[in-house]
Amino acid sequence: MNLPPRSGQMILMLATVTIALASAVFAYQASLIPASRLINPDELVKLLQSSKSEKPLMIQVGSHVLYTQAHIPGSEYVGPASSEVGLQSLRQRVQSLPRNKFIVLYCGCCPWGHCPNVKPADDALHAMGFTNAKVLYMADNFGANWVDKGYPVAKGE
Amino acid sequence: MVVAAGLYFVIRHHGAPGGVSSSEHSLAPNFSLLDITGQRVELSSYRGKVVLLDFWATWCDPCRDEIPHFIELQDKYREPGLQVIGVSMDDGPEPVREFSRRFKMNYPVVLGNANTGELYGGVLGLPMAFLIGRDGRIRARHIGATDSAVFEQEIVNLLRSKTDSSSPESQP
């Protein structure tokens, strides 16, 4: 198909804009995290309760207000990974760790597909070469998928 | 005895599903918080109005999507007595101020914290909204994004029940 030069440029420009917009929209979608890097709440609870299993380093990458209300005992807060400050804090926390360290990231601020934090956090660890980092899959939020299930919870800073 | 002790443990450590103090028909827990303009907002001062209390955050997509609908509802039902109050669960005020300016929010937005969340049974997922009747009692709770038509219907029903505030059980 022969298009006039101007039409070709226009299509290219539109395509570029569309891809850029799509990238921006999908950049933070938790649904794009591969299933192989997810861990379900019941699996994590079993791991934490088992005396034999290796215990992961658990990092909450969401809101501090939510963390203060309830978090997984022993987990650490680094700041929301949707912000550059939070991401930097995450990178600093794990920088010195062996790249095969078992790490579990979690947030639970919002329904899974809307969480702005877990995808950038997972991307950051992946880019740093971590091979055993998982993301805790919470379909609805931390309240519904963890606290209401009766799983262990800690409060405070 | 064992059952009671077990129940106490569950409530003390995990909160009852739906919250200890935020179940439907219980009195909405009062709070006194600063809004993003520095004004103090006390929930109890809105007794006699129907209040839509929206827990939200600027980083929460579904929360942001609901805001334009709440602005519309506030405009439409201000006269008969609706008051929308936003409780931001952001970690700081600046993004909230910026968002409020950009979206021209026409209702007070207070800066919530962990205590506010716990008062309402734990706000451990956003958005979460409570509809409070004229008598100050919680009449509905919505977790997650909710269709604005659902809110509107509930608001209209609550605005109609003007007798709420004079019912004997609602007297302090």
Short mmCIF file of C-alpha atoms in Angstrom, two decimals:
data_model
loop_
_atom_site.label_atom_id
_atom_site.label_comp_id
_atom_site.label_asym_id
_atom_site.label_seq_id
_atom_site.Cartn_x
_atom_site.Cartn_y
_atom_site.Cartn_z
CA MET A 1 0.00 0.00 0.00
CA ASN A 2 1.45 3.37 -1.01
CA LEU A 3 0.77 6.15 1.41
CA PRO A 4 1.68 9.78 0.88
CA PRO A 5 4.83 10.67 2.88
CA ARG A 6 2.85 12.87 5.29
CA SER A 7 0.40 10.04 6.09
CA GLY A 8 3.29 7.71 6.82
CA GLN A 9 4.82 10.21 9.24
CA MET A 10 1.45 10.72 10.89
CA ILE A 11 0.93 6.98 11.40
CA LEU A 12 4.41 6.62 12.84
CA MET A 13 3.80 9.51 15.20
CA LEU A 14 0.45 8.09 16.30
CA ALA A 15 1.99 4.67 16.83
CA THR A 16 4.81 6.19 18.89
CA VAL A 17 2.37 8.15 21.03
CA THR A 18 0.18 5.05 21.47
CA ILE A 19 3.11 2.90 22.53
CA ALA A 20 4.37 5.58 24.89
CA LEU A 21 0.93 5.92 26.47
CA ALA A 22 0.49 2.15 26.69
CA SER A 23 3.91 1.81 28.31
CA ALA A 24 3.02 4.48 30.83
CA VAL A 25 -0.29 2.79 31.62
CA PHE A 26 1.14 -0.71 31.92
CA ALA A 27 4.38 0.20 33.65
CA TYR A 28 2.87 -0.20 37.10
CA GLN A 29 0.41 -3.01 36.47
CA ALA A 30 0.93 -5.81 38.89
CA SER A 31 -0.90 -8.15 36.53
CA LEU A 32 2.18 -8.15 34.31
CA ILE A 33 4.35 -9.79 36.93
CA PRO A 34 5.02 -13.36 35.74
CA ALA A 35 3.16 -16.03 37.71
CA SER A 36 6.49 -17.71 38.47
CA ARG A 37 7.44 -14.70 40.62
CA LEU A 38 4.24 -14.72 42.70
CA ILE A 39 3.55 -16.34 46.03
CA ASN A 40 0.10 -16.77 47.55
CA PRO A 41 -0.71 -15.72 51.13
CA ASP A 42 -1.40 -19.30 52.27
CA GLU A 43 1.94 -20.48 50.85
CA LEU A 44 3.79 -17.71 52.65
CA VAL A 45 2.02 -18.46 55.94
CA LYS A 46 3.02 -22.12 55.64
CA LEU A 47 6.63 -21.10 55.02
CA LEU A 48 6.63 -18.78 58.00
CA GLN A 49 5.13 -21.44 60.26
CA SER A 50 7.42 -24.22 59.11
CA SER A 51 10.52 -24.75 61.19
CA LYS A 52 12.40 -26.21 58.23
CA SER A 53 11.78 -23.64 55.50
CA GLU A 54 14.13 -20.79 54.72
CA LYS A 55 12.53 -17.60 55.99
CA PRO A 56 12.36 -14.81 53.44
CA LEU A 57 13.21 -11.19 53.94
CA MET A 58 9.78 -9.57 53.69
CA ILE A 59 9.52 -6.01 52.49
CA GLN A 60 6.39 -3.87 52.42
CA VAL A 61 6.63 -1.51 49.47
CA GLY A 62 3.39 0.44 50.01
CA SER A 63 1.97 3.16 52.18
CA HIS A 64 3.33 3.86 55.66
CA VAL A 65 -0.15 4.60 57.00
CA LEU A 66 -1.28 1.13 55.96
CA TYR A 67 1.92 -0.48 57.30
CA THR A 68 1.43 1.16 60.70
CA GLN A 69 -2.10 -0.20 60.93
CA ALA A 70 -1.12 -3.75 60.07
CA HIS A 71 1.78 -5.60 58.52
CA ILE A 72 3.29 -9.07 58.41
CA PRO A 73 5.35 -9.61 61.58
CA GLY A 74 9.02 -9.31 60.81
CA SER A 75 8.48 -7.47 57.55
CA GLU A 76 10.27 -4.21 56.87
CA TYR A 77 8.95 -0.97 55.46
CA VAL A 78 10.94 0.81 52.76
CA GLY A 79 8.44 3.26 51.27
CA PRO A 80 6.11 3.14 48.30
CA ALA A 81 7.91 1.73 45.27
CA SER A 82 5.77 3.88 42.99
CA SER A 83 7.99 6.78 44.04
CA GLU A 84 11.66 7.17 43.20
CA VAL A 85 12.44 7.69 46.90
CA GLY A 86 10.79 4.39 47.79
CA LEU A 87 12.56 2.56 44.99
CA GLN A 88 15.90 3.98 46.03
CA SER A 89 15.24 2.91 49.60
CA LEU A 90 14.41 -0.62 48.40
CA ARG A 91 17.61 -0.81 46.33
CA GLN A 92 19.68 0.35 49.30
CA ARG A 93 18.09 -2.21 51.60
CA VAL A 94 18.94 -5.16 49.36
CA GLN A 95 22.16 -3.88 47.78
CA SER A 96 24.52 -5.92 49.94
CA LEU A 97 22.47 -9.12 49.91
CA PRO A 98 23.45 -12.21 47.92
CA ARG A 99 21.51 -12.30 44.68
CA ASN A 100 19.92 -15.64 45.55
CA LYS A 101 18.44 -14.26 48.79
CA PHE A 102 14.80 -15.25 49.28
CA ILE A 103 12.83 -11.99 49.32
CA VAL A 104 9.08 -11.44 49.43
CA LEU A 105 7.70 -8.07 48.39
CA TYR A 106 4.17 -7.05 49.29
CA CYS A 107 1.82 -4.10 49.34
CA GLY A 108 -1.94 -4.85 49.42
CA CYS A 109 -3.00 -1.22 49.18
CA CYS A 110 -5.51 -1.80 46.40
CA PRO A 111 -6.94 -4.53 44.19
CA TRP A 112 -4.07 -6.38 42.51
CA GLY A 113 -4.44 -4.86 39.05
CA HIS A 114 -4.39 -1.34 40.51
CA CYS A 115 -1.44 -1.61 42.87
CA PRO A 116 1.12 0.99 41.79
CA ASN A 117 3.90 -0.40 43.98
CA VAL A 118 4.60 -4.10 43.49
CA LYS A 119 5.47 -4.02 39.78
CA PRO A 120 8.19 -1.34 40.04
CA ALA A 121 9.56 -3.05 43.15
CA ASP A 122 9.68 -6.41 41.38
CA ASP A 123 11.28 -4.80 38.32
CA ALA A 124 13.94 -3.17 40.49
CA LEU A 125 14.94 -6.44 42.18
CA HIS A 126 14.90 -8.26 38.87
CA ALA A 127 17.14 -5.60 37.33
CA MET A 128 19.55 -5.97 40.24
CA GLY A 129 19.86 -9.66 39.50
CA PHE A 130 17.84 -11.17 42.34
CA THR A 131 16.80 -14.65 41.32
CA ASN A 132 14.67 -15.67 44.29
CA ALA A 133 12.42 -12.63 44.80
CA LYS A 134 8.69 -13.20 44.99
CA VAL A 135 5.71 -10.88 45.15
CA LEU A 136 2.86 -11.67 47.52
CA TYR A 137 -0.31 -11.94 45.47
CA MET A 138 -3.22 -10.19 47.11
CA ALA A 139 -6.27 -10.09 44.89
CA ASP A 140 -8.19 -7.48 46.87
CA ASN A 141 -6.07 -5.89 49.56
CA PHE A 142 -4.08 -6.65 52.70
CA GLY A 143 -7.18 -6.46 54.88
CA ALA A 144 -9.25 -8.96 52.91
CA ASN A 145 -6.49 -11.33 51.82
CA TRP A 146 -4.36 -11.39 54.93
CA VAL A 147 -5.86 -9.83 58.08
CA ASP A 148 -9.39 -11.18 57.61
CA LYS A 149 -7.95 -14.65 56.99
CA GLY A 150 -6.57 -14.63 60.51
CA TYR A 151 -2.94 -14.66 59.39
CA PRO A 152 -0.38 -13.16 61.78
CA VAL A 153 -0.36 -9.39 61.97
CA ALA A 154 1.78 -6.80 63.73
CA LYS A 155 1.02 -3.14 64.27
CA GLY A 156 3.07 -0.01 64.68
CA GLU A 157 6.22 1.37 63.13
CA MET B 1 -15.70 -18.91 78.54
CA VAL B 2 -13.25 -20.45 76.07
CA VAL B 3 -15.33 -19.16 73.16
CA ALA B 4 -15.46 -15.68 74.68
CA ALA B 5 -11.72 -15.67 75.27
CA GLY B 6 -11.13 -16.86 71.72
CA LEU B 7 -13.43 -14.18 70.34
CA TYR B 8 -11.64 -11.53 72.38
CA PHE B 9 -8.30 -12.72 71.00
CA VAL B 10 -9.54 -12.60 67.41
CA ILE B 11 -11.02 -9.13 67.82
CA ARG B 12 -8.05 -7.79 69.77
CA HIS B 13 -5.47 -9.01 67.29
CA HIS B 14 -7.11 -9.01 63.93
CA GLY B 15 -10.21 -6.85 64.22
CA ALA B 16 -13.62 -8.24 63.52
CA PRO B 17 -14.51 -8.56 59.86
CA GLY B 18 -15.89 -5.15 59.05
CA GLY B 19 -14.28 -3.62 62.08
CA VAL B 20 -15.09 -3.58 65.75
CA SER B 21 -16.48 -0.09 65.84
CA SER B 22 -17.51 0.37 62.25
CA SER B 23 -20.24 -2.19 61.76
CA GLU B 24 -23.43 -1.03 60.12
CA HIS B 25 -25.80 0.85 62.42
CA SER B 26 -23.08 1.51 64.99
CA LEU B 27 -22.32 5.13 65.77
CA ALA B 28 -19.64 6.41 63.40
CA PRO B 29 -16.44 6.89 65.45
CA ASN B 30 -15.76 10.58 65.87
CA PHE B 31 -12.48 12.15 64.80
CA SER B 32 -11.00 15.60 64.81
CA LEU B 33 -8.42 16.08 62.09
CA LEU B 34 -6.87 18.90 60.13
CA ASP B 35 -7.89 19.24 56.54
CA ILE B 36 -5.49 20.15 53.75
CA THR B 37 -6.16 23.86 54.28
CA GLY B 38 -5.28 23.64 57.97
CA GLN B 39 -8.89 23.79 59.22
CA ARG B 40 -9.98 21.36 61.91
CA VAL B 41 -12.73 19.00 60.85
CA GLU B 42 -14.76 17.20 63.48
CA LEU B 43 -17.03 14.47 62.20
CA SER B 44 -19.61 14.91 64.97
CA SER B 45 -20.24 18.50 63.86
CA TYR B 46 -21.95 17.09 60.76
CA ARG B 47 -24.64 15.33 62.80
CA GLY B 48 -27.97 15.98 61.07
CA LYS B 49 -26.40 15.60 57.63
CA VAL B 50 -25.87 12.51 55.56
CA VAL B 51 -22.11 11.98 55.38
CA LEU B 52 -20.20 10.08 52.75
CA LEU B 53 -16.85 9.35 54.36
CA ASP B 54 -14.32 8.35 51.72
CA PHE B 55 -10.97 6.81 52.68
CA TRP B 56 -8.69 7.25 49.70
CA ALA B 57 -5.17 8.12 48.55
CA THR B 58 -3.75 9.98 45.59
CA TRP B 59 -1.69 6.93 44.51
CA CYS B 60 -4.76 4.69 44.41
CA ASP B 61 -6.21 4.41 40.89
CA PRO B 62 -9.74 3.30 41.78
CA CYS B 63 -9.85 6.00 44.47
CA ARG B 64 -8.95 8.67 41.93
CA ASP B 65 -11.62 7.39 39.56
CA GLU B 66 -14.30 7.87 42.21
CA ILE B 67 -13.43 11.48 43.06
CA PRO B 68 -15.19 13.17 40.10
CA HIS B 69 -18.36 11.26 41.02
CA PHE B 70 -18.13 12.39 44.62
CA ILE B 71 -17.70 15.99 43.44
CA GLU B 72 -20.87 15.63 41.37
CA LEU B 73 -22.79 14.06 44.24
CA GLN B 74 -21.68 16.83 46.58
CA ASP B 75 -22.90 19.47 44.13
CA LYS B 76 -26.16 17.71 43.44
CA TYR B 77 -27.17 16.88 47.00
CA ARG B 78 -25.56 19.63 49.07
CA GLU B 79 -28.87 21.44 49.52
CA PRO B 80 -30.85 18.51 50.98
CA GLY B 81 -27.99 17.76 53.36
CA LEU B 82 -25.19 15.64 51.90
CA GLN B 83 -21.65 16.22 53.11
CA VAL B 84 -18.81 14.32 51.50
CA ILE B 85 -15.63 14.12 53.58
CA GLY B 86 -12.43 12.70 52.15
CA VAL B 87 -9.93 11.05 54.47
CA SER B 88 -6.61 10.88 52.69
CA MET B 89 -4.39 7.97 53.69
CA ASP B 90 -1.41 9.42 51.85
CA ASP B 91 1.86 9.56 53.76
CA GLY B 92 2.08 13.35 53.42
CA PRO B 93 -0.15 16.34 52.60
CA GLU B 94 1.54 17.74 49.50
CA PRO B 95 0.25 15.32 46.84
CA VAL B 96 -3.22 15.63 48.37
CA ARG B 97 -3.20 19.43 48.14
CA GLU B 98 -2.02 19.26 44.55
CA PHE B 99 -4.65 16.66 43.64
CA SER B 100 -7.42 18.61 45.36
CA ARG B 101 -6.50 21.76 43.44
CA ARG B 102 -6.27 19.93 40.12
CA PHE B 103 -9.60 18.15 40.53
CA LYS B 104 -11.31 21.17 42.15
CA MET B 105 -12.55 19.04 45.03
CA ASN B 106 -15.57 20.75 46.58
CA TYR B 107 -15.57 19.02 49.96
CA PRO B 108 -13.17 18.86 52.91
CA VAL B 109 -10.27 16.44 52.73
CA VAL B 110 -8.66 15.59 56.04
CA LEU B 111 -5.29 13.94 56.52
CA GLY B 112 -5.94 10.55 58.02
CA ASN B 113 -3.52 8.34 59.85
CA ALA B 114 -3.25 4.83 61.25
CA ASN B 115 -5.42 5.77 64.26
CA THR B 116 -8.21 7.00 62.01
CA GLY B 117 -8.01 3.76 60.06
CA GLU B 118 -8.18 1.70 63.24
CA LEU B 119 -11.18 3.68 64.49
CA TYR B 120 -12.99 2.41 61.44
CA GLY B 121 -11.99 -1.19 61.94
CA GLY B 122 -8.76 -0.99 59.93
CA VAL B 123 -8.58 0.65 56.55
CA LEU B 124 -6.32 -1.96 55.01
CA GLY B 125 -7.25 -1.50 51.41
CA LEU B 126 -8.47 1.42 49.39
CA PRO B 127 -10.88 2.83 48.51
CA MET B 128 -13.20 2.32 51.43
CA ALA B 129 -16.29 4.44 51.97
CA PHE B 130 -18.86 4.72 54.72
CA LEU B 131 -22.31 6.22 54.45
CA ILE B 132 -23.42 7.79 57.69
CA GLY B 133 -27.04 8.70 58.36
CA ARG B 134 -28.32 11.93 59.84
CA ASP B 135 -28.30 10.23 63.23
CA GLY B 136 -24.54 9.67 63.01
CA ARG B 137 -24.87 5.93 62.50
CA ILE B 138 -23.04 3.97 59.84
CA ARG B 139 -25.58 2.81 57.28
CA ALA B 140 -23.34 1.26 54.63
CA ARG B 141 -19.74 0.36 54.04
CA HIS B 142 -18.17 -0.14 50.62
CA ILE B 143 -14.79 -1.75 50.14
CA GLY B 144 -13.18 -1.27 46.74
CA ALA B 145 -14.43 0.80 43.84
CA THR B 146 -18.19 1.16 43.88
CA ASP B 147 -20.53 2.27 41.14
CA SER B 148 -21.58 5.87 41.72
CA ALA B 149 -25.21 4.89 41.02
CA VAL B 150 -25.08 2.67 44.11
CA PHE B 151 -23.81 5.56 46.22
CA GLU B 152 -26.43 7.89 44.77
CA GLN B 153 -29.30 5.54 45.53
CA GLU B 154 -28.15 5.06 49.10
CA ILE B 155 -27.63 8.79 49.57
CA VAL B 156 -31.11 9.57 48.25
CA ASN B 157 -32.63 6.99 50.61
CA LEU B 158 -30.74 8.39 53.58
CA LEU B 159 -31.58 11.99 52.72
CA ARG B 160 -35.26 11.03 52.70
CA SER B 161 -35.15 9.58 56.18
CA LYS B 162 -35.16 12.92 57.96
CA THR B 163 -36.48 11.29 61.11
CA ASP B 164 -33.15 9.57 61.76
CA SER B 165 -31.79 12.41 63.84
CA SER B 166 -34.84 12.44 66.11
CA SER B 167 -35.04 8.71 66.73
CA PRO B 168 -34.71 7.92 70.45
CA GLU B 169 -31.73 5.61 70.04
CA SER B 170 -29.73 8.28 68.25
CA GLN B 171 -29.87 10.75 71.12
CA PRO B 172 -26.54 11.19 72.89
#
